Short mmCIF file of C-alpha atoms in Angstrom, two decimals:
data_model
loop_
_atom_site.label_atom_id
_atom_site.label_comp_id
_atom_site.label_asym_id
_atom_site.label_seq_id
_atom_site.Cartn_x
_atom_site.Cartn_y
_atom_site.Cartn_z
CA MET A 1 0.66 -0.01 0.13
CA TYR A 2 2.16 2.67 0.80
CA GLY A 3 5.52 1.26 -1.44
CA PRO A 4 3.29 1.81 -4.61
CA LEU A 5 2.44 5.25 -3.07
CA TRP A 6 6.55 5.91 -2.65
CA ARG A 7 7.11 5.14 -6.64
CA LEU A 8 3.89 7.19 -7.64
CA LEU A 9 5.85 10.39 -5.61
CA PRO A 10 7.61 12.25 -8.27
CA GLY A 11 11.26 13.23 -8.18
CA PRO A 12 14.45 11.83 -5.80
CA TRP A 13 14.32 10.74 -2.97
CA PRO A 14 14.72 14.17 -0.69
CA VAL A 15 11.55 16.09 -2.46
CA LYS A 16 9.01 12.65 -2.18
CA VAL A 17 9.84 12.96 2.24
CA ILE A 18 9.29 16.52 2.05
CA LEU A 19 5.60 15.26 -0.53
CA ALA A 20 4.99 12.65 1.95
CA LEU A 21 4.87 14.41 4.92
CA VAL A 22 2.55 17.26 3.54
CA LEU A 23 -0.05 14.00 2.56
CA VAL A 24 0.89 12.99 6.05
CA ALA A 25 0.19 17.17 7.79
CA GLY A 26 -3.42 16.91 4.69
CA VAL A 27 -4.58 13.76 6.70
CA VAL A 28 -3.95 14.97 9.77
CA ALA A 29 -5.31 18.04 8.99
CA VAL A 30 -8.32 16.46 7.82
CA CYS A 31 -8.97 14.66 10.82
CA PHE A 32 -8.69 17.67 13.54
CA LEU A 33 -11.54 19.44 11.26
CA TRP A 34 -13.71 17.43 10.21
CA LEU A 35 -13.70 14.13 10.36
CA PHE A 36 -12.81 13.53 14.83
CA PRO A 37 -15.75 16.45 15.44
CA ALA A 38 -18.31 14.31 13.50
CA ILE A 39 -17.45 11.88 15.75
CA ALA A 40 -16.70 12.15 18.43
CA PRO A 41 -20.28 12.71 19.53
CA HIS A 42 -21.10 9.61 18.82
CA LEU A 43 -18.96 7.73 21.10
CA PRO A 44 -19.31 6.55 24.98
CA PHE A 45 -18.00 8.64 26.70
CA ASN A 46 -18.67 12.18 26.18
CA GLY A 47 -21.63 12.50 28.26
CA ASN A 48 -22.08 15.61 30.80
CA SER A 49 -25.46 15.49 31.54
CA VAL A 50 -28.52 14.26 33.40
CA GLN A 51 -30.94 11.95 30.43
CA THR A 52 -33.48 14.87 29.79
CA GLY A 53 -35.12 13.32 27.50
CA LEU A 54 -38.34 12.83 31.02
CA PRO A 55 -39.90 15.90 31.17
CA LEU A 56 -39.29 17.83 34.90
CA PRO A 57 -42.15 18.40 37.34
CA GLY A 58 -42.21 22.41 37.91
CA SER A 59 -40.83 22.66 34.84
CA ALA A 60 -42.39 23.86 31.04
CA PRO A 61 -39.84 23.36 28.48
CA LEU A 62 -38.11 26.96 26.84
CA SER A 63 -38.97 27.31 23.39
CA THR A 64 -35.73 27.18 21.28
CA MET B 1 3.14 -16.87 -3.27
CA THR B 2 4.03 -13.21 -4.19
CA ALA B 3 -0.01 -12.78 -4.43
CA LEU B 4 0.29 -13.58 -0.49
CA ARG B 5 2.58 -12.32 0.40
CA TRP B 6 1.16 -9.08 -1.03
CA VAL B 7 -1.96 -9.69 0.47
CA VAL B 8 0.15 -9.47 3.91
CA ARG B 9 1.67 -6.72 3.88
CA THR B 10 -1.21 -4.43 2.40
CA LEU B 11 -2.72 -5.87 6.16
CA GLY B 12 -0.34 -4.96 8.04
CA GLU B 13 -0.31 -1.38 6.81
CA LEU B 14 -3.44 -1.17 6.65
CA PHE B 15 -3.72 -2.03 10.78
CA ILE B 16 -0.79 0.32 11.49
CA THR B 17 -2.15 2.54 9.76
CA LEU B 18 -5.69 2.40 11.23
CA GLY B 19 -3.86 1.93 15.25
CA LEU B 20 -2.04 5.18 14.26
CA LEU B 21 -5.74 6.76 13.50
CA VAL B 22 -6.38 6.01 17.12
CA LEU B 23 -4.00 6.90 18.58
CA LEU B 24 -4.17 10.30 16.32
CA PHE B 25 -7.29 11.06 18.17
CA VAL B 26 -7.00 10.45 21.36
CA SER B 27 -4.78 13.03 21.07
CA TRP B 28 -7.23 15.03 18.77
CA GLN B 29 -9.51 14.65 21.98
CA LEU B 30 -7.28 15.16 25.78
CA TRP B 31 -5.42 17.96 23.63
CA TRP B 32 -6.16 19.56 21.73
CA THR B 33 -9.97 19.80 22.17
CA ASP B 34 -9.07 21.95 25.07
CA VAL B 35 -6.44 24.13 23.25
CA THR B 36 -9.53 25.27 20.74
CA ALA B 37 -11.57 25.43 22.99
CA ASN B 38 -9.93 27.14 25.90
CA ARG B 39 -9.44 29.72 23.33
CA GLU B 40 -13.29 30.32 21.89
CA GLN B 41 -13.88 30.37 25.30
CA ALA B 42 -11.30 33.22 26.24
CA ALA B 43 -12.96 34.81 23.63
CA THR B 44 -17.45 34.83 24.31
CA ILE B 45 -15.96 36.04 28.14
CA GLN B 46 -14.08 38.66 26.75
CA THR B 47 -17.70 39.28 24.46
CA LEU B 48 -19.66 39.04 27.77
CA GLU B 49 -17.93 41.42 29.62
CA ARG B 50 -18.00 44.67 26.94
CA GLU B 51 -21.71 43.18 26.18
CA PHE B 52 -22.39 43.75 30.61
CA ARG B 53 -19.92 46.38 30.88
CA PRO B 54 -23.06 49.23 31.18
CA PRO B 55 -23.23 52.36 29.63
CA ALA B 56 -22.24 55.40 29.62
CA LEU B 57 -24.03 56.94 32.88
CA GLU B 58 -26.44 59.64 30.35
CA HIS B 59 -28.51 56.10 29.41
CA ARG B 60 -28.42 54.24 32.46
CA ALA B 61 -31.43 56.82 34.49
CA ALA B 62 -33.39 55.99 31.19
CA ASP B 63 -33.21 52.01 31.15
CA PRO B 64 -33.86 51.18 35.02
CA VAL B 65 -33.74 47.05 34.96
CA ALA B 66 -37.11 46.70 36.45
CA ASP B 67 -37.19 42.94 35.75
CA PRO B 68 -33.97 40.70 35.87
CA LEU B 69 -35.02 37.87 34.17
CA ALA B 70 -36.78 38.87 31.60
CA THR B 71 -33.79 39.13 28.74
CA LEU B 72 -32.59 36.18 30.08
CA THR B 73 -35.87 34.36 30.35
CA LYS B 74 -35.55 34.67 26.00
CA VAL B 75 -31.88 33.56 25.61
CA PRO B 76 -31.60 31.79 22.55
CA PHE B 77 -30.93 27.73 22.09
CA GLY B 78 -26.70 28.43 22.16
CA GLN B 79 -26.23 31.72 23.10
CA ALA B 80 -24.16 32.90 25.84
CA PHE B 81 -25.92 34.58 29.03
CA ALA B 82 -23.37 34.44 31.83
CA ILE B 83 -20.12 33.99 32.95
CA ILE B 84 -19.48 31.28 35.86
CA ARG B 85 -16.03 32.19 38.38
CA ILE B 86 -15.55 30.25 41.05
CA PRO B 87 -12.83 30.76 43.06
CA ARG B 88 -11.21 27.79 44.30
CA PHE B 89 -10.37 27.38 40.71
CA GLY B 90 -8.35 29.96 40.96
CA ALA B 91 -8.41 33.73 40.71
CA ASP B 92 -8.79 34.91 36.89
CA TYR B 93 -11.13 31.00 35.97
CA ALA B 94 -13.87 32.42 34.56
CA ARG B 95 -16.65 30.32 31.99
CA PRO B 96 -19.34 31.28 29.87
CA VAL B 97 -22.64 29.91 30.68
CA LEU B 98 -24.75 28.62 27.04
CA GLN B 99 -28.14 27.57 26.96
CA GLY B 100 -28.48 23.89 26.08
CA THR B 101 -26.96 21.04 27.29
CA ASP B 102 -26.26 18.94 23.56
CA HIS B 103 -22.91 18.27 22.32
CA ASP B 104 -21.89 21.43 20.66
CA THR B 105 -23.21 24.25 22.97
CA LEU B 106 -20.81 21.55 26.13
CA THR B 107 -17.55 22.01 23.08
CA GLN B 108 -18.37 25.77 23.93
CA GLY B 109 -18.75 26.85 27.71
CA ILE B 110 -20.84 25.75 30.99
CA GLY B 111 -24.88 24.37 28.97
CA HIS B 112 -27.57 25.77 31.54
CA TYR B 113 -30.08 22.69 31.10
CA SER B 114 -33.33 24.40 29.33
CA GLY B 115 -37.04 24.66 31.71
CA THR B 116 -34.24 25.12 34.81
CA ALA B 117 -34.97 28.89 36.42
CA PHE B 118 -32.41 31.05 35.56
CA PRO B 119 -29.01 32.50 37.56
CA GLY B 120 -31.02 34.07 40.77
CA GLN B 121 -34.64 33.23 40.27
CA VAL B 122 -35.98 30.67 43.18
CA GLY B 123 -35.79 27.17 42.40
CA ASN B 124 -32.92 25.49 40.25
CA PHE B 125 -30.86 27.05 38.40
CA ALA B 126 -28.66 23.97 36.80
CA VAL B 127 -25.49 23.00 34.34
CA ALA B 128 -23.83 20.55 32.49
CA GLY B 129 -19.78 21.44 31.71
CA HIS B 130 -17.49 19.39 31.11
CA ARG B 131 -14.88 17.64 33.50
CA THR B 132 -12.40 16.59 31.14
CA THR B 133 -11.23 17.24 26.92
CA TYR B 134 -13.40 20.43 25.29
CA GLY B 135 -11.26 22.97 27.86
CA LYS B 136 -12.03 21.55 31.23
CA PRO B 137 -14.43 23.47 32.76
CA PHE B 138 -15.70 21.15 35.40
CA SER B 139 -12.11 19.81 35.82
CA ASN B 140 -11.33 19.61 39.19
CA ILE B 141 -15.74 20.30 40.49
CA ASP B 142 -14.56 17.75 43.46
CA LEU B 143 -11.87 19.83 44.86
CA LEU B 144 -15.50 21.91 45.18
CA GLN B 145 -16.14 21.96 49.32
CA LYS B 146 -19.21 23.22 51.80
CA GLY B 147 -19.02 27.00 51.39
CA ASP B 148 -16.49 27.92 48.39
CA ILE B 149 -18.26 30.43 46.26
CA ILE B 150 -19.70 30.42 43.56
CA VAL B 151 -20.38 33.92 41.14
CA VAL B 152 -22.31 33.98 38.94
CA GLU B 153 -22.55 37.32 36.26
CA THR B 154 -25.11 38.38 34.10
CA LYS B 155 -25.77 41.00 32.10
CA THR B 156 -28.24 43.34 35.49
CA ARG B 157 -26.70 40.66 38.95
CA TYR B 158 -23.98 38.86 40.21
CA LEU B 159 -25.46 35.80 41.48
CA VAL B 160 -22.73 34.48 45.06
CA TYR B 161 -23.71 31.33 45.23
CA ALA B 162 -22.39 28.43 48.67
CA VAL B 163 -21.21 24.82 48.13
CA ASP B 164 -24.08 22.94 49.98
CA ARG B 165 -23.21 19.44 48.93
CA HIS B 166 -21.69 17.28 46.25
CA VAL B 167 -23.57 13.63 45.18
CA ILE B 168 -22.49 11.54 42.34
CA VAL B 169 -25.71 9.53 39.92
CA THR B 170 -26.16 7.44 37.95
CA PRO B 171 -27.02 9.46 34.17
CA ASP B 172 -31.04 8.73 34.16
CA GLN B 173 -31.46 10.47 37.54
CA VAL B 174 -32.43 13.86 36.13
CA GLU B 175 -33.81 14.49 39.89
CA VAL B 176 -31.01 16.69 40.93
CA ILE B 177 -32.20 18.91 38.44
CA ALA B 178 -35.05 19.36 40.05
CA PRO B 179 -37.16 22.58 40.81
CA VAL B 180 -36.27 20.96 44.72
CA PRO B 181 -32.63 19.21 44.11
CA GLN B 182 -33.05 15.48 44.81
CA GLN B 183 -37.12 16.64 45.24
CA PRO B 184 -38.62 16.97 42.06
CA GLY B 185 -42.83 17.80 42.19
CA ALA B 186 -41.25 19.89 45.68
CA ARG B 187 -42.24 23.33 45.64
CA PRO B 188 -39.29 25.35 45.41
CA LYS B 189 -39.14 28.66 47.93
CA GLN B 190 -35.54 29.18 47.52
CA ALA B 191 -32.34 29.44 44.84
CA TRP B 192 -30.34 26.84 43.93
CA LEU B 193 -27.35 26.58 41.19
CA THR B 194 -26.38 22.61 40.13
CA MET B 195 -23.71 21.75 38.57
CA THR B 196 -22.63 18.05 36.02
CA ALA B 197 -19.77 16.97 35.15
CA CYS B 198 -19.41 13.07 34.51
CA HIS B 199 -17.53 10.94 36.41
CA PRO B 200 -15.70 9.67 36.97
CA ARG B 201 -12.69 11.02 35.08
CA TYR B 202 -12.68 10.12 31.60
CA SER B 203 -15.01 7.87 31.66
CA ALA B 204 -19.75 8.68 31.10
CA SER B 205 -20.84 6.19 33.70
CA GLN B 206 -21.66 8.81 36.22
CA ARG B 207 -22.69 11.88 36.83
CA TYR B 208 -20.87 14.73 39.95
CA ILE B 209 -23.26 16.29 41.23
CA VAL B 210 -22.38 19.59 43.11
CA PHE B 211 -25.10 21.98 44.80
CA ALA B 212 -25.22 25.52 45.94
CA ARG B 213 -27.55 27.84 47.36
CA LEU B 214 -28.04 31.43 46.23
CA LEU B 215 -26.31 33.20 49.38
CA LYS B 216 -26.84 36.72 47.71
CA ALA B 217 -27.99 38.10 44.83
CA ILE B 218 -26.12 42.31 44.11
CA PRO B 219 -27.03 44.16 41.50
CA ARG B 220 -24.01 44.82 38.69
CA ALA B 221 -24.26 48.39 39.90
CA ALA B 222 -23.20 47.82 43.19
CA GLY B 223 -20.34 46.08 42.38
CA LEU B 224 -18.97 42.87 43.23
CA PRO B 225 -17.07 42.66 47.06
CA ALA B 226 -13.73 41.91 46.67
CA SER B 227 -13.90 39.07 49.01
CA PHE B 228 -15.72 36.71 46.89
CA MET B 229 -12.73 36.49 44.86
CA THR B 230 -10.63 35.10 47.69
CA VAL B 231 -9.19 32.43 46.60
CA PRO B 232 -9.29 29.51 49.24
CA LYS B 233 -6.12 28.11 51.15
CA GLY B 234 -5.22 25.13 48.85
CA SER B 235 -6.87 25.97 45.61
CA VAL B 236 -5.15 24.60 42.57
CA GLY B 237 -5.83 27.53 41.05
#
């Protein structure tokens, strides 16, 4: 998988190294900015509130 | 033979990649969310402080604040409307309170449970905050002791609460945010503040709950006495 990718990169090896680093940085950026924020709400360890699905006695939910 | 070798190598590379992605996710969750959330929340605090600043003297008399709750109850979902200061967490600890407790809101600060009382109101002003990640506003909630001061600052007033007690509950025990905490159905006679955060740290199996009672409501014009902002001895901040 990585072998063919390496061969695809043009130029002598120092250029290939730089291009590879740029690709890695791009993947990290996509993960940090879009992928991870999108999946985080669905993971089981991110709850901080008590369940508010039940109506609370003596309180009317405010319209949002 | 070479085909098998290719399959094994590619599988191995895939697994290594997946492992690296998981590590990357952990570093994002535990480190990067704090970096971005702290920056955003500090900016929100600055905006709120600007909004809360009283207008110039000549305009003030014309705009008496008859009902300090009137503007609060109209706060739209997701909007910041108050600042919480907790001397036990450090002299400069200040976090925004936003309307609502969904995932997005809680990444931007402390969330106010919709339908519960507003700051200073008789009933229960209930808020949720992250114990870890996303700026972790309630990281040290377990250090709060009876009598510790919690100041909620709104456009019109400083609401000074004193910590009463804490409990550890399961996430389905919503009675902690009832108008009288832990007494659903009871008629509230005083103003409470309830803070909820996850427990234990890095888990969401339980909730750490702190109850505080309103000590004093001070109009903004009167100013907040410095004694309330004294950092207690032995604090982390």
